Every structure is written in structure tokens, then in C-alpha cells.
PDB file of C-alpha atoms in Angstrom:
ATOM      1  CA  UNK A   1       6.376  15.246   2.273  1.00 58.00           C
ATOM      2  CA  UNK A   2       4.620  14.742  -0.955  1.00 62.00           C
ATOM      3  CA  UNK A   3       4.831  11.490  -2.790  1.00 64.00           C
ATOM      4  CA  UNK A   4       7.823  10.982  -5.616  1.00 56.00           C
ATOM      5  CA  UNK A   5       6.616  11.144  -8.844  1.00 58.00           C
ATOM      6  CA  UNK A   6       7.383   8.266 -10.971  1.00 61.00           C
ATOM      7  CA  UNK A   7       8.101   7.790 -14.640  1.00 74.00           C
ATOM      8  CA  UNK A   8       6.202   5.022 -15.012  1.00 86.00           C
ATOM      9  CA  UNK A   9       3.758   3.115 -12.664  1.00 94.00           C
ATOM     10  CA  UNK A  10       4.625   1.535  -9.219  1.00 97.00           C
ATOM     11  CA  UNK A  11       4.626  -1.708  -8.327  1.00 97.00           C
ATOM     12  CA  UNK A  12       3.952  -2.661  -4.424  1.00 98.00           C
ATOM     13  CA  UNK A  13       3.737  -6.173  -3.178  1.00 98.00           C
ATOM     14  CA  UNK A  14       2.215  -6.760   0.288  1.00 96.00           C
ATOM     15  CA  UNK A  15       2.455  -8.931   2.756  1.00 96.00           C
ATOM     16  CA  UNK A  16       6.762 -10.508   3.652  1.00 98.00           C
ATOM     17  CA  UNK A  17       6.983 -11.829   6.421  1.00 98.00           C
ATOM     18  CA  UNK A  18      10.772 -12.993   6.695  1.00 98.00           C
ATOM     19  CA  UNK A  19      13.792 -11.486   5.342  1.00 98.00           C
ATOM     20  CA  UNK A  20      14.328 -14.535   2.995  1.00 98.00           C
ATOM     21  CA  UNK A  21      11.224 -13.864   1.131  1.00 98.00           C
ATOM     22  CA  UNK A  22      11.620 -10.036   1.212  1.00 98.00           C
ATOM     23  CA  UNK A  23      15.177 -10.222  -0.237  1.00 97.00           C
ATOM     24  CA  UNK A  24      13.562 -12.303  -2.837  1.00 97.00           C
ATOM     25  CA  UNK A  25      11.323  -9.789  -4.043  1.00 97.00           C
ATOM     26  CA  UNK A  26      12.579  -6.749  -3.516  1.00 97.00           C
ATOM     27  CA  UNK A  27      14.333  -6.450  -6.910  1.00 96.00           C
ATOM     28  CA  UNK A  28      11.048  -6.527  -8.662  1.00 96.00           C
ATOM     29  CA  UNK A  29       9.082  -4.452  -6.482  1.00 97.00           C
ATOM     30  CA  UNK A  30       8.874  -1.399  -5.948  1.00 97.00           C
ATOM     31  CA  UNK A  31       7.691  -1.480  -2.560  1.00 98.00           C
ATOM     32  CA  UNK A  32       7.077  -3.946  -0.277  1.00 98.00           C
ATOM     33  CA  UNK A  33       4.871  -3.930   2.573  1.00 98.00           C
ATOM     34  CA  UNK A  34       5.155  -5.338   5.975  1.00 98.00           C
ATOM     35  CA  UNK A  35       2.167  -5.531   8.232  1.00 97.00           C
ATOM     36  CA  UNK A  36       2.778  -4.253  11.643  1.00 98.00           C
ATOM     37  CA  UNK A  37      -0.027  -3.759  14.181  1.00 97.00           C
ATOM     38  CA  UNK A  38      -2.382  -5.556  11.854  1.00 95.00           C
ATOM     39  CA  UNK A  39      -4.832  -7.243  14.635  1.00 90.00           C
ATOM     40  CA  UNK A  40      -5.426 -11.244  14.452  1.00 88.00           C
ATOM     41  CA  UNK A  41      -3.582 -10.719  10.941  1.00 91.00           C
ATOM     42  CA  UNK A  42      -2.151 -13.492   9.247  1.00 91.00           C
ATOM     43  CA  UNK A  43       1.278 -11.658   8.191  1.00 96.00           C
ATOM     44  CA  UNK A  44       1.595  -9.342  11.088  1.00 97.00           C
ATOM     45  CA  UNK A  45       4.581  -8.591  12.556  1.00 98.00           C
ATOM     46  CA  UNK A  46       6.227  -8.195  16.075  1.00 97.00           C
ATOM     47  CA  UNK A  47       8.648  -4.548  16.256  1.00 97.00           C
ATOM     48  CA  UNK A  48      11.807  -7.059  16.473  1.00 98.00           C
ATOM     49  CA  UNK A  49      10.800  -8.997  13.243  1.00 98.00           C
ATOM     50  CA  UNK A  50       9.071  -6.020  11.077  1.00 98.00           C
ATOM     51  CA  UNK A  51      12.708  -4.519  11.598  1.00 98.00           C
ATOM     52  CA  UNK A  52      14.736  -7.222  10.364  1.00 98.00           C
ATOM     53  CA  UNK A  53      12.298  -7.323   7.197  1.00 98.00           C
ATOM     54  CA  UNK A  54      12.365  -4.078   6.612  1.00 98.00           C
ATOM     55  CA  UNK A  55      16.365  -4.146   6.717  1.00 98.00           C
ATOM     56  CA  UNK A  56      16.213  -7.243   3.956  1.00 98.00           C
ATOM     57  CA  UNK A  57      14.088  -5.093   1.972  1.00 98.00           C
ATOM     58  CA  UNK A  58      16.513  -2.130   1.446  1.00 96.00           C
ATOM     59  CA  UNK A  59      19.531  -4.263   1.508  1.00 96.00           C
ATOM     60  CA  UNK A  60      18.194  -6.617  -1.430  1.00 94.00           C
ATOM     61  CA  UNK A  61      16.732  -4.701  -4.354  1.00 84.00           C
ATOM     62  CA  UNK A  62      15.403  -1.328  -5.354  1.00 88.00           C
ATOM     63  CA  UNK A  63      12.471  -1.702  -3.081  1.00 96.00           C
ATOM     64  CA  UNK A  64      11.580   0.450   0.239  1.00 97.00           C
ATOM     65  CA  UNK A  65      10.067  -0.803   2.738  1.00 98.00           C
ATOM     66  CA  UNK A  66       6.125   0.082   3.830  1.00 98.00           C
ATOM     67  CA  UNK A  67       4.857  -0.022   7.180  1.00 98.00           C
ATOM     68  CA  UNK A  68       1.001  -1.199   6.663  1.00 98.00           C
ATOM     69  CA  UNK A  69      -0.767  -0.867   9.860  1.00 97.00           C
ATOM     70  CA  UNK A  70      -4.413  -0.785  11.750  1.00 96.00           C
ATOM     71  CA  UNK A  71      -2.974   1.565  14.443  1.00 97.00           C
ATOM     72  CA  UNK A  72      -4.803   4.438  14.967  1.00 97.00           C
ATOM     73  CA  UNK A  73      -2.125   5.755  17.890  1.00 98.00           C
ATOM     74  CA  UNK A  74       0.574   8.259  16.000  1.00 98.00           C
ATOM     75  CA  UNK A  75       3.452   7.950  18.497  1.00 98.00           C
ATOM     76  CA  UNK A  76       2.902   3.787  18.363  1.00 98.00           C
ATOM     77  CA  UNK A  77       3.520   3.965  14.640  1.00 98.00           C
ATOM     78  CA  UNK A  78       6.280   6.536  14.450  1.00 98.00           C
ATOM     79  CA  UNK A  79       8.143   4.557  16.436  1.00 98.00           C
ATOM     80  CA  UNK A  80       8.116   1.464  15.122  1.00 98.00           C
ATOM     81  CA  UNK A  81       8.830   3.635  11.815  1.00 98.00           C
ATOM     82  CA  UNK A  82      11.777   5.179  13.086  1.00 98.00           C
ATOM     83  CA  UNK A  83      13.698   1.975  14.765  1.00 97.00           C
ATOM     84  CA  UNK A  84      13.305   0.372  11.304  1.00 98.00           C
ATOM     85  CA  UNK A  85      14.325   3.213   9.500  1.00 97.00           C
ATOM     86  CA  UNK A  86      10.953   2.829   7.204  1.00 98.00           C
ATOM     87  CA  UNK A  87       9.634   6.235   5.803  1.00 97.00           C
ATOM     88  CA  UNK A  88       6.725   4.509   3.833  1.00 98.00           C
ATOM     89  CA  UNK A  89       3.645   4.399   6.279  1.00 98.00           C
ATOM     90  CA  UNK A  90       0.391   3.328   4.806  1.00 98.00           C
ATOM     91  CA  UNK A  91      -2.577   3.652   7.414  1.00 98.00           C
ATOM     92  CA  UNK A  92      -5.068   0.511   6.374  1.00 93.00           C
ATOM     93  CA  UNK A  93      -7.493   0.448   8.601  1.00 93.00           C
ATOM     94  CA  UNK A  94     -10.574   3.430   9.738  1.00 94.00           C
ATOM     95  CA  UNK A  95      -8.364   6.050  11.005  1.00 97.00           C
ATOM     96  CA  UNK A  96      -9.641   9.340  11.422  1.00 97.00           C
ATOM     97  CA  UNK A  97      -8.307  12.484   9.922  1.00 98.00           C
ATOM     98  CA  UNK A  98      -6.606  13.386  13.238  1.00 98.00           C
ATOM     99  CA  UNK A  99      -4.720  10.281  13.299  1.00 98.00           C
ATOM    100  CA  UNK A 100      -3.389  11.417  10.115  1.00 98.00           C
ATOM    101  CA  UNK A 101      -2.383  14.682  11.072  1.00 98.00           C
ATOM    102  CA  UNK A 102      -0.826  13.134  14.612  1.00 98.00           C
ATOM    103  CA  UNK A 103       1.480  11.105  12.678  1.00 98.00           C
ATOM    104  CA  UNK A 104       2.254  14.123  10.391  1.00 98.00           C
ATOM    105  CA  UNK A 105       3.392  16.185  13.036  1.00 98.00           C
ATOM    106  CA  UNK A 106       5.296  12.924  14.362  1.00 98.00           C
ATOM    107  CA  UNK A 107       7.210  12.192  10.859  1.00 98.00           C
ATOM    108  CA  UNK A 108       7.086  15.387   8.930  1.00 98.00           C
ATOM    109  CA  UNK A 109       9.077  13.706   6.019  1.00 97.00           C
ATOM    110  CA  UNK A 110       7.602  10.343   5.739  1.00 98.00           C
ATOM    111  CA  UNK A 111       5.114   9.120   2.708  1.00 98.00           C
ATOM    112  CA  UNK A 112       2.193   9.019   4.188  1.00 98.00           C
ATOM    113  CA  UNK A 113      -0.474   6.853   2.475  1.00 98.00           C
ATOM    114  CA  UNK A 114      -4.188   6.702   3.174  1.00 98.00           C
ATOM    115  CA  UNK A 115      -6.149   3.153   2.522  1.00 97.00           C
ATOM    116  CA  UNK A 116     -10.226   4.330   1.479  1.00 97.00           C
ATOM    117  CA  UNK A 117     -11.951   1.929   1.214  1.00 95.00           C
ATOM    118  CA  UNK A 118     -15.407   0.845  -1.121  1.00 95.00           C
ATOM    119  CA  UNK A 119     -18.235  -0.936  -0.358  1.00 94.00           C
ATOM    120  CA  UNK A 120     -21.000  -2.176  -2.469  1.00 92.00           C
ATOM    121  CA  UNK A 121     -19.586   0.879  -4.822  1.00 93.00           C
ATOM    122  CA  UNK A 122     -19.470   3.530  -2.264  1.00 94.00           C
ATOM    123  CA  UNK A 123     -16.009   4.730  -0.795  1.00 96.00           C
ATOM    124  CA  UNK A 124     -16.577   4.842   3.056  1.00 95.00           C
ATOM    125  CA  UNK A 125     -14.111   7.749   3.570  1.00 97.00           C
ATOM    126  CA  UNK A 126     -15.884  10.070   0.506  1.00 97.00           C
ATOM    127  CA  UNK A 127     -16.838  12.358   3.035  1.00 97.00           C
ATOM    128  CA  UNK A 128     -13.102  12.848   4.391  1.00 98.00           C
ATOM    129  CA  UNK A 129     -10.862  12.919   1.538  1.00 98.00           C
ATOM    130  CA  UNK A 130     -10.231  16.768   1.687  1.00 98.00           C
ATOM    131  CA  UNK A 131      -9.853  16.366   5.609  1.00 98.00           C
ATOM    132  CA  UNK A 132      -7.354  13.438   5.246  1.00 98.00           C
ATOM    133  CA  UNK A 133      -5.465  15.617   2.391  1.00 98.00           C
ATOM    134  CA  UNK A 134      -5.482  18.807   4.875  1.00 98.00           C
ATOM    135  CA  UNK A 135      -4.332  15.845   7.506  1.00 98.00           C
ATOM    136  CA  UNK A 136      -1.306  15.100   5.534  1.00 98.00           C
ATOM    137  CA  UNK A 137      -1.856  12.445   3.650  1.00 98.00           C
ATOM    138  CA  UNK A 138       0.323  12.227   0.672  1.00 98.00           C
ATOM    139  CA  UNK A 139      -1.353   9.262  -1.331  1.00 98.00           C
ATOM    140  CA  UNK A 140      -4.649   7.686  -1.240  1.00 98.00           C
ATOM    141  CA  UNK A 141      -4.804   3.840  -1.440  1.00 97.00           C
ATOM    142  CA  UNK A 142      -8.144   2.727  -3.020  1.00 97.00           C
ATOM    143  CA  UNK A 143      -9.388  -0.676  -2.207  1.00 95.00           C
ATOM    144  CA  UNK A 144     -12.188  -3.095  -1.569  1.00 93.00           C
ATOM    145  CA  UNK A 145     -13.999  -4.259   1.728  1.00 89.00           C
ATOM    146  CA  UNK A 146     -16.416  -6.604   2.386  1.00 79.00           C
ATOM    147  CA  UNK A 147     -19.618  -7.135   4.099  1.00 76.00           C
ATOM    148  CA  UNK A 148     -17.820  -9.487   6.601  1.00 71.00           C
ATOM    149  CA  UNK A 149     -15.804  -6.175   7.555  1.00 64.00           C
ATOM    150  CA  UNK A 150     -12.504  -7.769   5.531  1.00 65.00           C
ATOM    151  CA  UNK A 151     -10.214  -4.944   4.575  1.00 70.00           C
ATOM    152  CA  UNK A 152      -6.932  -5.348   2.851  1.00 60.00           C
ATOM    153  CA  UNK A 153      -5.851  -8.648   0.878  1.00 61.00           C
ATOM    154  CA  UNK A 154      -9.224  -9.472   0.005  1.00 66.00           C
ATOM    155  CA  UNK A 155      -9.244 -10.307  -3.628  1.00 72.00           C
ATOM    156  CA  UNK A 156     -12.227  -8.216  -4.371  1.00 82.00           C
ATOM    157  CA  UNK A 157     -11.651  -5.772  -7.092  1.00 91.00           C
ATOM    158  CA  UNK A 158     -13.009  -2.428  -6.954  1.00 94.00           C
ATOM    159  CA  UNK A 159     -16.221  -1.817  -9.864  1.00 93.00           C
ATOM    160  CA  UNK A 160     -14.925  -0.026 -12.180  1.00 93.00           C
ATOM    161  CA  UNK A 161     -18.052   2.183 -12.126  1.00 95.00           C
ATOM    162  CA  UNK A 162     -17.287   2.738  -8.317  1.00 95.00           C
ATOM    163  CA  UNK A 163     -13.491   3.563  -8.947  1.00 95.00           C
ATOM    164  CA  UNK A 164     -14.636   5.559 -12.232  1.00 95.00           C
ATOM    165  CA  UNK A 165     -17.066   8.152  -9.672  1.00 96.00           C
ATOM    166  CA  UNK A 166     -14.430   7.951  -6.875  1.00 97.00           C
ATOM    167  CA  UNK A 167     -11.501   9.684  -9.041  1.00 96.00           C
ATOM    168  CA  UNK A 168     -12.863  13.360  -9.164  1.00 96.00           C
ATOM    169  CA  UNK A 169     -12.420  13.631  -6.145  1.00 97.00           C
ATOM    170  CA  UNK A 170      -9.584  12.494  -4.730  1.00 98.00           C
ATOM    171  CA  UNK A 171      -7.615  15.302  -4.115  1.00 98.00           C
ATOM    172  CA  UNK A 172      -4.075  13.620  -4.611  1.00 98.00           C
ATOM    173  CA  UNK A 173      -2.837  10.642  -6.584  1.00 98.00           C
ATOM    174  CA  UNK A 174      -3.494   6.902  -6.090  1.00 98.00           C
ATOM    175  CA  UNK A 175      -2.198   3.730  -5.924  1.00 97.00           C
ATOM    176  CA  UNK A 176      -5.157   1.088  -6.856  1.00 96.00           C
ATOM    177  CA  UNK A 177      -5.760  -2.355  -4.833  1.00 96.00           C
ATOM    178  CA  UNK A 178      -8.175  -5.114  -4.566  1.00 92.00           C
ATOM    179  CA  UNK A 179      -7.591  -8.482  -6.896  1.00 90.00           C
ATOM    180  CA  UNK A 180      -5.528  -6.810  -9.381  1.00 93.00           C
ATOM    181  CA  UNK A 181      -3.069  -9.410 -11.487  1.00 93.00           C
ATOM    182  CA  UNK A 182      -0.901  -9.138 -14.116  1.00 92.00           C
ATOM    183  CA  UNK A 183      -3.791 -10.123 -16.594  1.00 91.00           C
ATOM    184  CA  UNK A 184      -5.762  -6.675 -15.766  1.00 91.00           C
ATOM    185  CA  UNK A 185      -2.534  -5.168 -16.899  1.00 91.00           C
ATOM    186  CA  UNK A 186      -2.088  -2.167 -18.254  1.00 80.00           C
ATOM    187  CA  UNK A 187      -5.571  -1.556 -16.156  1.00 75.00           C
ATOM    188  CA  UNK A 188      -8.928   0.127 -17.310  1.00 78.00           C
ATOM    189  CA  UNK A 189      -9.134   4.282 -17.517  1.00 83.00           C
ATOM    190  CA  UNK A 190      -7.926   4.592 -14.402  1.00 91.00           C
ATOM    191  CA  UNK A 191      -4.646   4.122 -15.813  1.00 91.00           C
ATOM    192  CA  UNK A 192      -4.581   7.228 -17.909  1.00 91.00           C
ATOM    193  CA  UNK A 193      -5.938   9.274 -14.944  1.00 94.00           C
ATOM    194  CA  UNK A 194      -3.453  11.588 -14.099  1.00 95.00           C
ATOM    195  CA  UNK A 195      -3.226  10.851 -10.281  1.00 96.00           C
ATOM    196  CA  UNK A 196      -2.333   7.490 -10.973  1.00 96.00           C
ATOM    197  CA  UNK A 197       0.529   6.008  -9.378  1.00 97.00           C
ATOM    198  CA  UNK A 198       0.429   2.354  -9.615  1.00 97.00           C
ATOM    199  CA  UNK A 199      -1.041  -0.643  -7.943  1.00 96.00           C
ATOM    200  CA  UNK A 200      -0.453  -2.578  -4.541  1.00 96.00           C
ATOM    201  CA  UNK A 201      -1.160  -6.817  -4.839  1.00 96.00           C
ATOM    202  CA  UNK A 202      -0.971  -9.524  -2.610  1.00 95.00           C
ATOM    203  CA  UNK A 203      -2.839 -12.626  -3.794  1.00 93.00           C
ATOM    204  CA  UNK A 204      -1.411 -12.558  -7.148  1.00 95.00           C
ATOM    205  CA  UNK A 205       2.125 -12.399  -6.179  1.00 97.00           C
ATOM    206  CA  UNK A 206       1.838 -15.733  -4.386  1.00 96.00           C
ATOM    207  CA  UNK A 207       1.234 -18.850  -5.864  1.00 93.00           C
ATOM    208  CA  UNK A 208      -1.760 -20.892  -4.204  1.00 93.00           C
ATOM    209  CA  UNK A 209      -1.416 -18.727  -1.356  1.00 90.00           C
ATOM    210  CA  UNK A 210       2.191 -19.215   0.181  1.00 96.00           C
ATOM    211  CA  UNK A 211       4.850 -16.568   0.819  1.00 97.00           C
ATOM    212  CA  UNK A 212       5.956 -13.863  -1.793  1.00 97.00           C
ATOM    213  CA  UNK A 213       6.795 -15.463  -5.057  1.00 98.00           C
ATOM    214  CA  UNK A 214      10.017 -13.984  -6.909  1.00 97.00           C
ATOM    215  CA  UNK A 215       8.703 -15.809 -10.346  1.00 97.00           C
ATOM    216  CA  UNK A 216       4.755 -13.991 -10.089  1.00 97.00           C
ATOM    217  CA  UNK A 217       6.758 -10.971  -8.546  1.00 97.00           C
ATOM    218  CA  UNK A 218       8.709 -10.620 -12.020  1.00 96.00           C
ATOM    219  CA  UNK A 219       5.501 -11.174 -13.994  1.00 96.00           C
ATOM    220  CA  UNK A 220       3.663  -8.637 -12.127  1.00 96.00           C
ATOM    221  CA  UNK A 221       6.381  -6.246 -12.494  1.00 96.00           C
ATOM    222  CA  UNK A 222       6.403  -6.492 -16.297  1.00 95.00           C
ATOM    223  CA  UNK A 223       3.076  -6.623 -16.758  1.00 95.00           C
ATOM    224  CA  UNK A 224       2.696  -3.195 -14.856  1.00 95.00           C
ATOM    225  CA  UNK A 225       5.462  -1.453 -14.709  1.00 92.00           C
ATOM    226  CA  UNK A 226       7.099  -2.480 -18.262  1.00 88.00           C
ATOM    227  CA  UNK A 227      10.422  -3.040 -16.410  1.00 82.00           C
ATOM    228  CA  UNK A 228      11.940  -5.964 -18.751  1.00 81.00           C
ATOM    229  CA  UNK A 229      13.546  -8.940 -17.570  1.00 70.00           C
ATOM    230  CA  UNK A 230      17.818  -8.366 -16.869  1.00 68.00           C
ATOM    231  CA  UNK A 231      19.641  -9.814 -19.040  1.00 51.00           C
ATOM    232  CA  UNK A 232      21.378 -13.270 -18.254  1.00 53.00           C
TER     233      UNK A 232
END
């Protein structure tokens, strides 16, 4: 399945962790993701509760839910997928090309998104992008990792220089991560690139580091997105 297109930018918020916070959120957002097989993470979910999440999600707002996972096993995640009815699956984590392809054959109509990652202003996956595009991915993800082997909700942006050499050749569109806010709105040249897609933040759309906040949500949303506030 390839990805929507979009009339403007999207706007995906990462990270809910009950359906309280989700349902608050969701009618700014885009998407929201839910972290689900995300080892010794701090917002992982158990299969009971990423269901239940994923449920407030839909129900609440104009937002889908995304299933954001380390898993590398394709019949682990399509499972978990399906009993939530989530069709959003964003692999995070090192996966290989023929995990990608595994949980193509497994969910031949999801939206399949693939996190690359850089490093001191190399992507790690360069090498693979056709392969992960042959695989089945429908959306590349382009974020930061760190020395310390962080990846995800790290805060580091990606150079621009690094981001700026990266885009020829990624061989579908994007969604950029990696300490964005609502001041780096409307983004660098990456925003006129025509792959772009929109962004995915976590830090920003929390304040001092609690759950989901609807207030930053809003901000973020009108910052990147241009959706304007409803009227009262």
C-alpha cells in the first residue's frame, strides 16, 4: 500500500501511553504513535494496553493510530496490528530488509514506515534504501542516533548538511524526526523537497517531559501543518 498523499504536511506525535492522553491529542495530530515491543522503553506498551490506546486514538480525533516497534519478527507485529485494528506500522529499530518484506507479505495493505537512522552525518541504512523500498516500505522515517546507541525520542536533530545529502536518495517520501519544535517551523529545504511528508515529535509535545500535552499538541499542529485553531 503506498502512503496517502497529503495536502499539506503531517503532523505525528509519539509516545501515549493511556487512552486519556491519546483522546487528548488526537484532534491535533495527525498520527499518534504507540510504542509496542520497544525493549526497556519508557512508553512501551503491553498487547492489552497498546489496544485500548489505539481504540482512544480513532475514537477521539482525526488521528490514526501508529504501531512504533523494535520487533524484528513479522508475524509478532502483524498481530498485535491486527487485534488493534492499527494499519500504521513504523519499524524503529535495525531491521533488515527481509523483515520488511515479511511483514509485507503479512499486511499487504498496511503503511509501512521505515525509521533510518544518522549518525555523526551518515545514515546507517544508506546502503539499503532501494532494498527496504523493493521490501515494501512505503515511507522512510529519518532521524537521529547517538553514540550511546539511543534511537528514537532523542532530541538530537538531524544536520542539515546530513539530511541535505541523504534526500537524493531516498527512493520514497519522508517524514523528518529528531528535536524538531514548533520554532523550526515551516523547516529548512527539506520542506520544499518533494518527498516530504511531514514531521514526527515527541519532546516538544510535552511540557518538561510528562505525558502528551493537548496545549503544545495545538501549537505544533499550527506551526506545521497550518491547521488554525476551531472556532469557540
Amino acid at each position: 500500500m503506498s502512503a496517502p498523499a497529503a495536502s499539506r504536511p503531517l503532523l505525528k506525535v509519539c509516545g501515549a501511553t493511556s487512552p486519556e492522553e491519546a483522546a487528548a491529542v488526537a484532534p491535533r495530530a495527525d498520527l499518534v504513535g504507540l510504542w509496542y515491543g520497544v525493549e526497556n522503553g519508557a512508553r512501551d506498551l503491553t498487547r492489552t494496553r497498546f489496544t485500548a490506546v489505539a481504540d482512544a486514538v480513532r475514537t477521539a480525533g482525526r488521528a490514526e493510530p501508529v504501531l512504533v516497534t523494535f520487533l524484528h519478527e513479522a508475524g509478532e507485529i502483524a498481530a498485535a496490528a491486527r487485534a488493534a485494528g492499527v494499519r500504521w506500522i513504523q519499524l524503529h529499530s535495525y531491521q533488515p530488509p527481509t523483515a520488511v518484506a515479511a511483514l509485507r507479505r503479512a499486511m499487504p495493505d498496511a503503511v509501512l514506515v521505515k525509521a533510518v537512522h544518522v549518525l555523526d552525518g551518515v545514515c546507517l541504512e544508506r546502503p539499503f534504501l532501494r532494498a527496504y523500498a523493493r521490501a515494501g516500505a512505503d515511507l522512510f522515517l529519518v532521524d537521529s542516533a547517538t553514540r550511546g546507541g539511543a534511537v528514537g525520542s532523542t532530541g538530537h536533530p538531524v544536520p542539515a548538511a546530513a539530511l541535505e545529502a541523504l534526500l537524493p536518495a531516498l527512493p520514497r517520501p519522508f517524514v523528518l524526526a529528531g528535536g524538531l519544535s514548533e520554532a523550526d517551523a515551516p523547516g529548512g529545504a527539506f520542506a520544499a523537497h518533494p518527498g516530504y511528508r511531514g514531521v514526527d515529535i515527541d519532546n516538544a509535545a510535552r511540557t518538561d517531559g510528562g505525558p502528551l500535552d493537548p496545549a503544545r499538541v495545538a501549537a505544533l499542529d499550527r506551526a506545521w501543518t497550518g491547521t488554525p485553531a476551531p472556532a469557540p
